[in-house]
XYZ file of C-alpha atoms in Angstrom:
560
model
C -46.280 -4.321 -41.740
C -48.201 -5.475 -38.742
C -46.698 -8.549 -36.958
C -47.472 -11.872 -38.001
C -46.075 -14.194 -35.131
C -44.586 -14.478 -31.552
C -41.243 -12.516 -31.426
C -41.752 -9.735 -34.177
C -41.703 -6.468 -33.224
C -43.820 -3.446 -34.550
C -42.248 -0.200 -34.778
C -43.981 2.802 -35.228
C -42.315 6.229 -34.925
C -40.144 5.718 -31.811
C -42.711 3.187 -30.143
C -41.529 -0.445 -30.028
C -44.299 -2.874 -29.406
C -43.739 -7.081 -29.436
C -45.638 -9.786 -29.696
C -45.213 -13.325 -27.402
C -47.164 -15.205 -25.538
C -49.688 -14.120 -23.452
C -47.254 -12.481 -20.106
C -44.198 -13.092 -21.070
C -41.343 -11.348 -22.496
C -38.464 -13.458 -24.437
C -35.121 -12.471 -22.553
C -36.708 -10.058 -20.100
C -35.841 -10.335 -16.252
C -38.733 -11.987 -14.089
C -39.835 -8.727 -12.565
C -40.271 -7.284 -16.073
C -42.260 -10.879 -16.931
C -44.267 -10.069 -14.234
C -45.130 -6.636 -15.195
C -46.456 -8.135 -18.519
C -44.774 -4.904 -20.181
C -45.880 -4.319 -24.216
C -42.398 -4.596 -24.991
C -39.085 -4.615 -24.674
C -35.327 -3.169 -26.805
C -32.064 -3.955 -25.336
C -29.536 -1.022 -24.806
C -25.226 -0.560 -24.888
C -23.695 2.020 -24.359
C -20.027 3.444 -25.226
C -17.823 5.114 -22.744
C -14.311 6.912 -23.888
C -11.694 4.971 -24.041
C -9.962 6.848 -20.844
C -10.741 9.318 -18.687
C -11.043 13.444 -20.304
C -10.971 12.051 -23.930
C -13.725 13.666 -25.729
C -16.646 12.149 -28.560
C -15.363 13.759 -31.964
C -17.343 11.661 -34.382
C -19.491 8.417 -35.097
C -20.744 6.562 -37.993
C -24.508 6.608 -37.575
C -25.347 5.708 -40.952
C -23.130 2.536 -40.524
C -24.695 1.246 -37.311
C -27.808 2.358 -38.193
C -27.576 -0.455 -40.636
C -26.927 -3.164 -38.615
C -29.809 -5.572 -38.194
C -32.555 -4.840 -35.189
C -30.917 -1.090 -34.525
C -33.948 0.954 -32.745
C -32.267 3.945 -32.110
C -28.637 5.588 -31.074
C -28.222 8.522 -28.310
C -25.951 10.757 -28.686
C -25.442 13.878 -25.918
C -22.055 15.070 -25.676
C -19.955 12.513 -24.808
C -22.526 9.805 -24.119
C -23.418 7.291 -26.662
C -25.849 4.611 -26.556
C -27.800 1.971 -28.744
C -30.647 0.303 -28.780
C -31.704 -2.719 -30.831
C -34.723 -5.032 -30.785
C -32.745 -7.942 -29.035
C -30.204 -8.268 -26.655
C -27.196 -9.942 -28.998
C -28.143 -6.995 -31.980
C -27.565 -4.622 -28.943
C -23.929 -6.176 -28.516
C -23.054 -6.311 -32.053
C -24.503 -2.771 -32.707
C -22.369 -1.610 -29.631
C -19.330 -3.543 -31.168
C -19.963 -1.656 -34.578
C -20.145 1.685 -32.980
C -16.934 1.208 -30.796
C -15.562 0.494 -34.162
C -16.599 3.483 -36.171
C -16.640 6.002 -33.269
C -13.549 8.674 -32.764
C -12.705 10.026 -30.051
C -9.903 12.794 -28.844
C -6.098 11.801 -27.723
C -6.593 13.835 -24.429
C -6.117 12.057 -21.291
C -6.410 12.633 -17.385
C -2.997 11.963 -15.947
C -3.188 9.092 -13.844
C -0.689 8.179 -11.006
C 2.479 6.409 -11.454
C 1.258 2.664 -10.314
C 4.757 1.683 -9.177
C 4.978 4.802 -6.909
C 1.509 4.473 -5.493
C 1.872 5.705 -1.321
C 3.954 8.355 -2.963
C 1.571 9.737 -5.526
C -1.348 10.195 -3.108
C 0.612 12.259 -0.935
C 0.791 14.267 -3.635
C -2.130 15.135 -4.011
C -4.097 18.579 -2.746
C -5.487 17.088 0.801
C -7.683 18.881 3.622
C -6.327 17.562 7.121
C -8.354 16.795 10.167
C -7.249 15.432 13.337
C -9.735 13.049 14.141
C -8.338 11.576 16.837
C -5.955 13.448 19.791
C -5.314 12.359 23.810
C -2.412 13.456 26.140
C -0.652 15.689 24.086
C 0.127 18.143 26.472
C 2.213 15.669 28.543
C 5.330 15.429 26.917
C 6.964 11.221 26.462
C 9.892 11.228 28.829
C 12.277 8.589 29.831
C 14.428 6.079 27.530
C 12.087 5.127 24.223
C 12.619 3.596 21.164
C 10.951 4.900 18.066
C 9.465 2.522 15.409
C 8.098 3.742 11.839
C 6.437 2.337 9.027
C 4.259 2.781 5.820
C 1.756 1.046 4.444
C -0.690 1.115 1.536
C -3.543 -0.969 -0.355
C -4.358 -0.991 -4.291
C -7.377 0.344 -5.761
C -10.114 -2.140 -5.829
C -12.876 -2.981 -7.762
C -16.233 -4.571 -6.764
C -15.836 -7.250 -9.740
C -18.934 -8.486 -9.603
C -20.233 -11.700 -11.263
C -22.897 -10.063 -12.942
C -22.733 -6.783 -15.186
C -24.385 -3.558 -13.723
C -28.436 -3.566 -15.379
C -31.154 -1.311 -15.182
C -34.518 -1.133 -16.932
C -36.284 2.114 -17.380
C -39.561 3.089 -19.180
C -41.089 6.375 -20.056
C -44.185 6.778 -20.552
C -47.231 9.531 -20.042
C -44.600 11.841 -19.203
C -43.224 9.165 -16.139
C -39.989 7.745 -15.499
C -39.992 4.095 -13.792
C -36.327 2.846 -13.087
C -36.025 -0.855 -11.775
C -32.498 -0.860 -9.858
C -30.268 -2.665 -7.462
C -29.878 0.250 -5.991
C -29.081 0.650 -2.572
C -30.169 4.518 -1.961
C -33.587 4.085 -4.451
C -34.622 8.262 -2.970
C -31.070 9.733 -3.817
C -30.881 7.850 -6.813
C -34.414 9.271 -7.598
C -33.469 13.073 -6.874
C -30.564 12.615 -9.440
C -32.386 11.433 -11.828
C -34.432 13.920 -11.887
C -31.798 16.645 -11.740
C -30.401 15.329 -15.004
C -33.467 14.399 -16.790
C -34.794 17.892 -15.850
C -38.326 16.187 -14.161
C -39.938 16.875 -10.876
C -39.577 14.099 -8.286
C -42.757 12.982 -8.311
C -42.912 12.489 -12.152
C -39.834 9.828 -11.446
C -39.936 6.031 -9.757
C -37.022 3.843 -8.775
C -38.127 0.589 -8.004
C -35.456 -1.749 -5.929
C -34.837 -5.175 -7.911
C -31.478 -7.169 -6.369
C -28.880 -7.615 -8.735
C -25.166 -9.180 -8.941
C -22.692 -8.004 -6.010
C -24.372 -4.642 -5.362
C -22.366 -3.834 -1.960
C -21.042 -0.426 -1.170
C -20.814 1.600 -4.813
C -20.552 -0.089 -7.554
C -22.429 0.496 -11.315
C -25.968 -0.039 -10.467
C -26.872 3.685 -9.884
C -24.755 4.851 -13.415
C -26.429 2.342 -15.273
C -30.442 3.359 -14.483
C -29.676 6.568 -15.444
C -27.954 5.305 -18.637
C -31.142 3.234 -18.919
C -33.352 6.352 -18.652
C -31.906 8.454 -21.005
C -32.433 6.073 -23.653
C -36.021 5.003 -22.298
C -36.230 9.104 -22.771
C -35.233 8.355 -26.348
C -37.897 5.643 -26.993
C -41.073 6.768 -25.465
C -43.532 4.613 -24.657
C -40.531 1.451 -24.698
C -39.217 -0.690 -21.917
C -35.436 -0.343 -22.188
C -33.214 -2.632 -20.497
C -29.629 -1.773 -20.617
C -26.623 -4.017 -19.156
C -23.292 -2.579 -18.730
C -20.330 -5.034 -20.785
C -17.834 -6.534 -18.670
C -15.282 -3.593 -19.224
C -18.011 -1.101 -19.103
C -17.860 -2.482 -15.054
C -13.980 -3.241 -14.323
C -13.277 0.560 -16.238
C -16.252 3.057 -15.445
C -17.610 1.799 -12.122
C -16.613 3.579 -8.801
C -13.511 2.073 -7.161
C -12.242 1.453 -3.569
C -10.041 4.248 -3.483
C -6.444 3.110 -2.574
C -4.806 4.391 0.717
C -1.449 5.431 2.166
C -0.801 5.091 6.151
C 1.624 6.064 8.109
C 2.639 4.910 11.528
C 5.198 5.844 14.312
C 5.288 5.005 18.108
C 7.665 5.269 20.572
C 8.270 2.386 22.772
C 8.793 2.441 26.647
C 11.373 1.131 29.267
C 8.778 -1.541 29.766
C 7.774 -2.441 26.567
C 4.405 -0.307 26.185
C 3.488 2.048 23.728
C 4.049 5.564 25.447
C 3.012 7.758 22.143
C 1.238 7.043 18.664
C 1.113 9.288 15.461
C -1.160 7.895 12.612
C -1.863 9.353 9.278
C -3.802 8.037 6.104
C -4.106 9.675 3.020
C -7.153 8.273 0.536
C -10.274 9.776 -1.290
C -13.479 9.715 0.309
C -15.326 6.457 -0.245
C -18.595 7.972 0.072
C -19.900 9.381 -2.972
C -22.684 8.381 -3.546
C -25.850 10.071 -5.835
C -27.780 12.435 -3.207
C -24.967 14.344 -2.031
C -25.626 18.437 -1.610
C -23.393 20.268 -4.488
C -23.968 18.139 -7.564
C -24.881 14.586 -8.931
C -22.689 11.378 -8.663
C -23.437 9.809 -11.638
C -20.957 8.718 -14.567
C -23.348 10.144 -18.159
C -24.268 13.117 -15.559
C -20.554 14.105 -16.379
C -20.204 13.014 -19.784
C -23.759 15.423 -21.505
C -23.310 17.957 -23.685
C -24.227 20.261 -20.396
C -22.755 18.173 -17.939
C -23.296 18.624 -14.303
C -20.388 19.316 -11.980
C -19.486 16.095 -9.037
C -20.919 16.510 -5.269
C -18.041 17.916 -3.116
C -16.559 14.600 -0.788
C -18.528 14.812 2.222
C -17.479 15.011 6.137
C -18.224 11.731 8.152
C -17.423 12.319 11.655
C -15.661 9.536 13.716
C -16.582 6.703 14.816
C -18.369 5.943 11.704
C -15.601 7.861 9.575
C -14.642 7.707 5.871
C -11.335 7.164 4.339
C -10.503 7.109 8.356
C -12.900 4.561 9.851
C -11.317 2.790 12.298
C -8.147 4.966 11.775
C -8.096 5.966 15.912
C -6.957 2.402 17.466
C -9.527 0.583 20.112
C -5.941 0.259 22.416
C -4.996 1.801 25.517
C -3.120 4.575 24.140
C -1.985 7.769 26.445
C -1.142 10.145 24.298
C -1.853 9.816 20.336
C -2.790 12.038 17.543
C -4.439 10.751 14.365
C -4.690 12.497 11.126
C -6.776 12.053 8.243
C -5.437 13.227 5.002
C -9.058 13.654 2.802
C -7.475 13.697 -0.867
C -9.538 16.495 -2.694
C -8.270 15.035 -5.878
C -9.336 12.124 -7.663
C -7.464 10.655 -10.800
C -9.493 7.286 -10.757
C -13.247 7.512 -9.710
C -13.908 6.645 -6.557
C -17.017 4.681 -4.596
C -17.746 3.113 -1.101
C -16.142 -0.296 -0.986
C -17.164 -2.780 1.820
C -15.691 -1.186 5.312
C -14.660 1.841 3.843
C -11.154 3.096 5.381
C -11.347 0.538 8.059
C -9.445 -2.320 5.624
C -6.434 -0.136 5.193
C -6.736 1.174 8.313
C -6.798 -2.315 10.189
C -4.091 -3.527 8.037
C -1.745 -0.986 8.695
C -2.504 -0.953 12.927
C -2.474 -4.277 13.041
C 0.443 -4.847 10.862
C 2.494 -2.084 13.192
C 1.109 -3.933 16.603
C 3.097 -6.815 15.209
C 6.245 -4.968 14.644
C 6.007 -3.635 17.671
C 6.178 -6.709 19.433
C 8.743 -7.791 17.965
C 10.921 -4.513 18.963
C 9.765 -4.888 21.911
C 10.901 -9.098 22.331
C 7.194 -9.906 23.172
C 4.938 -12.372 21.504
C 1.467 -10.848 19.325
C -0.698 -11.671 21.647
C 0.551 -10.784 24.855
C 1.805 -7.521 23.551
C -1.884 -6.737 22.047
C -3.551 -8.185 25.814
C -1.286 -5.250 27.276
C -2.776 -2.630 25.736
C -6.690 -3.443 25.861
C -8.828 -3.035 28.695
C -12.411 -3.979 27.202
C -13.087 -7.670 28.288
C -14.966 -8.138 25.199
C -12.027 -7.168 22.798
C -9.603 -9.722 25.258
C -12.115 -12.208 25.151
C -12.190 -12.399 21.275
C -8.121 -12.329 20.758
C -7.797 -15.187 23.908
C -10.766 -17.589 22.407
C -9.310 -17.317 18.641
C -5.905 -18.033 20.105
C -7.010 -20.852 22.109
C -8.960 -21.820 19.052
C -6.269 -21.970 16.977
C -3.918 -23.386 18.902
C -1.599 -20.252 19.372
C 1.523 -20.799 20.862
C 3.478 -17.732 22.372
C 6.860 -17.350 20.504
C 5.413 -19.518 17.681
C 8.514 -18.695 14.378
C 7.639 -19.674 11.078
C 9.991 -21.891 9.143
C 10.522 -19.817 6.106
C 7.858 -21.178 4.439
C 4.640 -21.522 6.609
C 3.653 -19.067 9.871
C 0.880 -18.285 11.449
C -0.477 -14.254 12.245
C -2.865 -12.406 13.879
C -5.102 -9.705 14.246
C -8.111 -7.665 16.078
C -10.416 -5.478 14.918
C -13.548 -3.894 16.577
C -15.487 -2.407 13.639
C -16.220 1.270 13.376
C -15.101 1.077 16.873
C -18.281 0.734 18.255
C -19.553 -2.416 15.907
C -18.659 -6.063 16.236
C -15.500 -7.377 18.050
C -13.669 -10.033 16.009
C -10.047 -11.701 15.855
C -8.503 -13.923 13.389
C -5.455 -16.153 13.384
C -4.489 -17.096 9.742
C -1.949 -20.192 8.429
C -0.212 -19.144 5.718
C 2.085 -21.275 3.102
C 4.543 -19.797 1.308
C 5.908 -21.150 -2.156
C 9.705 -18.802 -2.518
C 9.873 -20.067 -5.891
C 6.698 -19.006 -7.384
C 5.354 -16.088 -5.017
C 2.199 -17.906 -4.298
C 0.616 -18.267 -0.681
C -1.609 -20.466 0.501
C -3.827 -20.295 3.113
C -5.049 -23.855 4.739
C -6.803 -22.571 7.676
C -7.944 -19.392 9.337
C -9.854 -18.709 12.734
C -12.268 -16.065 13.381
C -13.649 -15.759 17.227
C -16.321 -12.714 16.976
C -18.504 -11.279 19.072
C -22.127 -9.330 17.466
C -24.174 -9.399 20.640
C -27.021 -11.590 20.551
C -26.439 -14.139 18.020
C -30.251 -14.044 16.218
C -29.404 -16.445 13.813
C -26.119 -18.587 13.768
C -26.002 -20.204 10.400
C -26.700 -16.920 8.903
C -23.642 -14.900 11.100
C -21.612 -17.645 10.040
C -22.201 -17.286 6.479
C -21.606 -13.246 6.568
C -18.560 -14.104 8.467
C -16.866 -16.301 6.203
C -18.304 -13.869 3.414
C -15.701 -11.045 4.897
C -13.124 -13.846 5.076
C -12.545 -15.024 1.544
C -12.981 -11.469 0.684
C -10.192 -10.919 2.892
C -7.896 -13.282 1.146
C -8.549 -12.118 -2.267
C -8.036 -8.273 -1.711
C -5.037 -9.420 0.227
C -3.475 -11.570 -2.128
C -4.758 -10.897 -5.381
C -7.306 -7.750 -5.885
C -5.821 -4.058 -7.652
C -6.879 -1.949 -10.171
C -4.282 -1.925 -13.085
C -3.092 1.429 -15.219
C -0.582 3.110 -17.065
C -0.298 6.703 -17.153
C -3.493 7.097 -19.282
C -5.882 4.497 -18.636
C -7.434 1.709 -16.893
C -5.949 -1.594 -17.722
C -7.714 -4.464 -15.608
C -10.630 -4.356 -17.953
C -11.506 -8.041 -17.615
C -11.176 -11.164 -15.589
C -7.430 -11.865 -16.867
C -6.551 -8.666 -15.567
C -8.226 -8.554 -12.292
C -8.066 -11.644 -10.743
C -10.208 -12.745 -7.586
C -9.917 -15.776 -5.449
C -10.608 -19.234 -6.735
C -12.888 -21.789 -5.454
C -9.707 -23.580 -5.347
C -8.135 -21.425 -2.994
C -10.550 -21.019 -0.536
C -9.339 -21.870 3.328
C -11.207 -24.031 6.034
C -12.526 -21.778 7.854
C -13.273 -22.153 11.884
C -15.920 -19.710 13.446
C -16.506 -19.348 16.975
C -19.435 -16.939 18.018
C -19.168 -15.441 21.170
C -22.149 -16.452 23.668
C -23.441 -12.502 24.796
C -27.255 -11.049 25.801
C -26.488 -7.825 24.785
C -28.079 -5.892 21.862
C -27.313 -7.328 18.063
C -23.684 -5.397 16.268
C -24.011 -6.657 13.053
C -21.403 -9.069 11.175
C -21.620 -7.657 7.663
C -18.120 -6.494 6.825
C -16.289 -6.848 10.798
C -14.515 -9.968 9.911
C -12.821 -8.517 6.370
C -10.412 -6.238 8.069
C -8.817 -8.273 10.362
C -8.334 -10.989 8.254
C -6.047 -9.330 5.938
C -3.584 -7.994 8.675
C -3.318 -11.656 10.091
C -2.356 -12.962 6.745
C 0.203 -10.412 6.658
C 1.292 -11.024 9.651
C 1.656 -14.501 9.438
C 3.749 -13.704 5.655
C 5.733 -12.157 7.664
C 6.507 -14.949 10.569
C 6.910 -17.290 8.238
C 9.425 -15.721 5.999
C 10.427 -13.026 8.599
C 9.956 -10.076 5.894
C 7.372 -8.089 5.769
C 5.345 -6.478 2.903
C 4.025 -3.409 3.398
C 1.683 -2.871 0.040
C -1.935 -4.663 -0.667
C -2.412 -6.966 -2.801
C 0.875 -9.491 -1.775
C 0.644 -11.018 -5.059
C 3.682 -13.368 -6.231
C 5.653 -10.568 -7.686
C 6.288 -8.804 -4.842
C 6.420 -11.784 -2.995
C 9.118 -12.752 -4.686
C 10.920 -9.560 -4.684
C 10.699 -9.350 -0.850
C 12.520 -12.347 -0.651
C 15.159 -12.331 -2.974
């Protein structure tokens, strides 16, 4: 029967056509509005419940039932719906989660509790990325200082689901994404829908906390193979809220390890750094294979891109793994874990949070073997005016006093960073508050002095500045990817929490007055925030954590 009124749909073989008002499409984004599209179903789809279990069964007759079902793909292990309207979508997706069976098998995932432990276990190719004076053996009295370190898995938790619309028609693919690689993403799509490039579009729309990897790429191609599906039909598909926190790429977690040796007079006279992690670049586009999720799940799946080589400074798992001090003799190795039990992504910085963390986390105890205070000790062993400049005007800032203890409950800490090593300079000097009964700390205050060059805009390098910050404080006190030995567990806001409005510090910015070219302030002021608030944990209470996030568990289990 033909349609009558605004809002009923007519569908005719696999075409899905809907009447409103003239332009306008109930429930469709703005861009889509704009478009003034014929029509529009709503798409879900359903992953496994862990990783390696496989699709033994479904229901079809029983969803097919529900009201305003269009159509449900099945290939292999990927399973989608489509209905007429966005809330029949999420039912229908709810009724086929119900009557859907999958296998009991199960990737074996690492022991949690054991964490810097389990990723050494894994099959790693080694690369010294970073080697001076080695020939020249360390002579004289020293003192030899070692330590681990590690950070969680992390996920990009944004706001806003993963979404993509796609629409095939005349034998063409156009994908609206947020995207940030809208040619790589196109070549994979392609690839798996078995297309020439030039038959497929991917048109950039911004979307909820796209940075680094996240969903957006897996979820246009999601979006075109059900467009496929419905020829001739808009199809807008938005991922569910464990769809994101279980299937999206994570920051991979990292292991470092650090020993010096300690002079007569106080100075580092040798270094040895390691780091163990996944690469955090794999992205779609990559030579060897496609990098994205249903890719891997079709009934002739393709095989993942091999992790690729970034050369230092830029770096992977080890940007800003070789230290901007004055170092002699030093060797740094990065560990590039070739297996992955959790999907892994680019998360903002890459290595260089872990990395930064664990450097300037050891340049602290280091100091304090060596009886000097933070600041002087980190002064001794940098030469470029520009990374002095930064730690002495957040100091002064902040009101830093030298030999400064905390009082077992509040301290102050900090830290330097110069990104990629070639990037912005920027130090921070955090306040911390420490609760012994409950675990929690609190942050009043933190200081950032940073340096980008020629400050374009102020208000806006502020703003990405303080960005990086409270980022900083919620990875560092609060941010990990929870699972057994099975599966993913943080599936949802209760189970990964993030940083409050509540919580947020005052925050004090000074921007260094330079002429020289523009270094960006994207993601330079995330790493060194995190190994100030460390540090200052660890003045105030005078023990140290070692392990990302410091949430109040292990807060309270260092002190006890």
């Amino acid at each position: 029967m033909a349609p009558k009124k605004p809002g009923d749909y007519a569908i005719v073989g696999k075409s899905v056509n809907r009447i409103d008002l003239p332009g306008k499409l109930t429930g469709a984004p703005s861009f889509v509005q704009d478009m003034r599209l014929p029509g529009m179903v709503f798409a879900r789809v359903v992953r496994p419940p862990r990783y390696g279990a496989r699709l033994l069964g479904f229901d079809e007759a029983a969803v097919r039932a529900r009201p305003g079902v269009v159509t449900i793909v099945s290939d292999g292990n990927f399973l989608a719906v489509a209905a007429q309207r966005e809330e029949q979508a999420i039912a229908a997706r709810d009724a086929l989660v119900a009557n859907t069976h999958w296998s009991d098998d199960a990737v074996e995932l690492p022991d949690i509790t054991r964490l810097r432990t389990e990723l050494k276990k894994l099959r790693a190719e080694t690369i010294v990325v970073g080697m001076a004076g080695q020939s020249e053996p360390v002579s004289g009295q020293v003192k030899m200082v070692s330590a681990e370190y590690s950070r969680a898995y992390l996920s990009h938790a944004a706001i806003g689901p993963s979404c993509a619309v796609a629409w095939f028609k005349d034998r063409r693919m156009t994908v609206w994404s947020h995207t940030q690689g809208v040619f790589p993403l196109r070549g994979d799509l392609a690839k798996v829908l078995g297309m020439e490039t030039s038959e497929v579009d991917v048109v950039h729309v911004s979307g909820a906390g796209c940075y680094g990897h996240n969903g957006a790429d897996d979820v246009a191609l999601d979006a075109a193979l059900v467009a496929r599906a419905v020829p001739g039909v808009p199809v807008k598909l938005q991922w569910m809220r464990d769809d994101e926190f279980a299937w999206a790429p994570f920051g991979p977690a990292m292991a470092m390890k650090v020993e010096a040796a300690l002079g007569s007079d106080g100075k580092i006279v040798d270094w040895s750094y390691d780091v163990w992690s996944n690469s955090h670049a794999m992205r779609p586009g990559q030579a060897g294979g496609v990098n994205l999720l249903a890719a891997w799940h079709l009934k002739s799946p393709f095989v993942k891109s091999p992790a690729p080589h970034i050369p230092q400074p830029f770096g992977d798992g080890d940007r800003n793994a070789v230290p901007s001090y004055e170092l002699s003799r030093k060797e740094i190795r990065n560990h590039l874990l070739l297996d992955a039990p959790v999907r892994n992504g680019s998360f903002r910085t890459l290595g260089a949070h872990g990395n930064i963390f664990a450097i300037e986390s050891f340049m602290d105890e280091l100091a304090e073997v060596a009886g000097t205070d933070p600041l002087a000790f980190r002064l001794a062993h940098l030469r470029d005016p520009r990374a002095r400049a930064v730690l002495q005007t957040a100091a002064d800032k902040a009101g830093w006093t030298p030999g400064n203890k905390g009082d077992g409950q509040r301290g102050r800490g900090l830290a330097f960073c110069r990104y990629k090593s070639i990037g912005m300079y920027a130090a921070a000097v955090v306040d911390v508050g420490v609760d012994r009964k409950t675990g929690v700390v609190k942050i009043p205050r933190i200081v950032m002095a940073a340096d980008i060059g020629l400050v374009v805009n102020p208000d806006g390098a502020k703003s990405q500045l303080e960005g990086g910050i409270v980022q900083a404080v919620s990875l560092t006190l609060k941010e990990q990817v929870t699972f057994d030995r099975r599966q993913i567990t943080s599936r949802d806001w209760s189970g990964y929490p993030v940083l409050a409005f509540s919580e947020v510090p005052s925050i004090d910015i000074v921007l260094m007055q330079r002429s020289d070219p523009s270094l960006g302030a994207g993601e330079g002021s995330l790493p060194p925030t995190s190994a100030a608030l460390a540090n200052a944990f660890a003045h105030a209470t005078g023990r140290r954590l070692r392990e990302l996030p410091m949430t109040p568990d292990r807060v309270k289990a260092s002190l006890s």
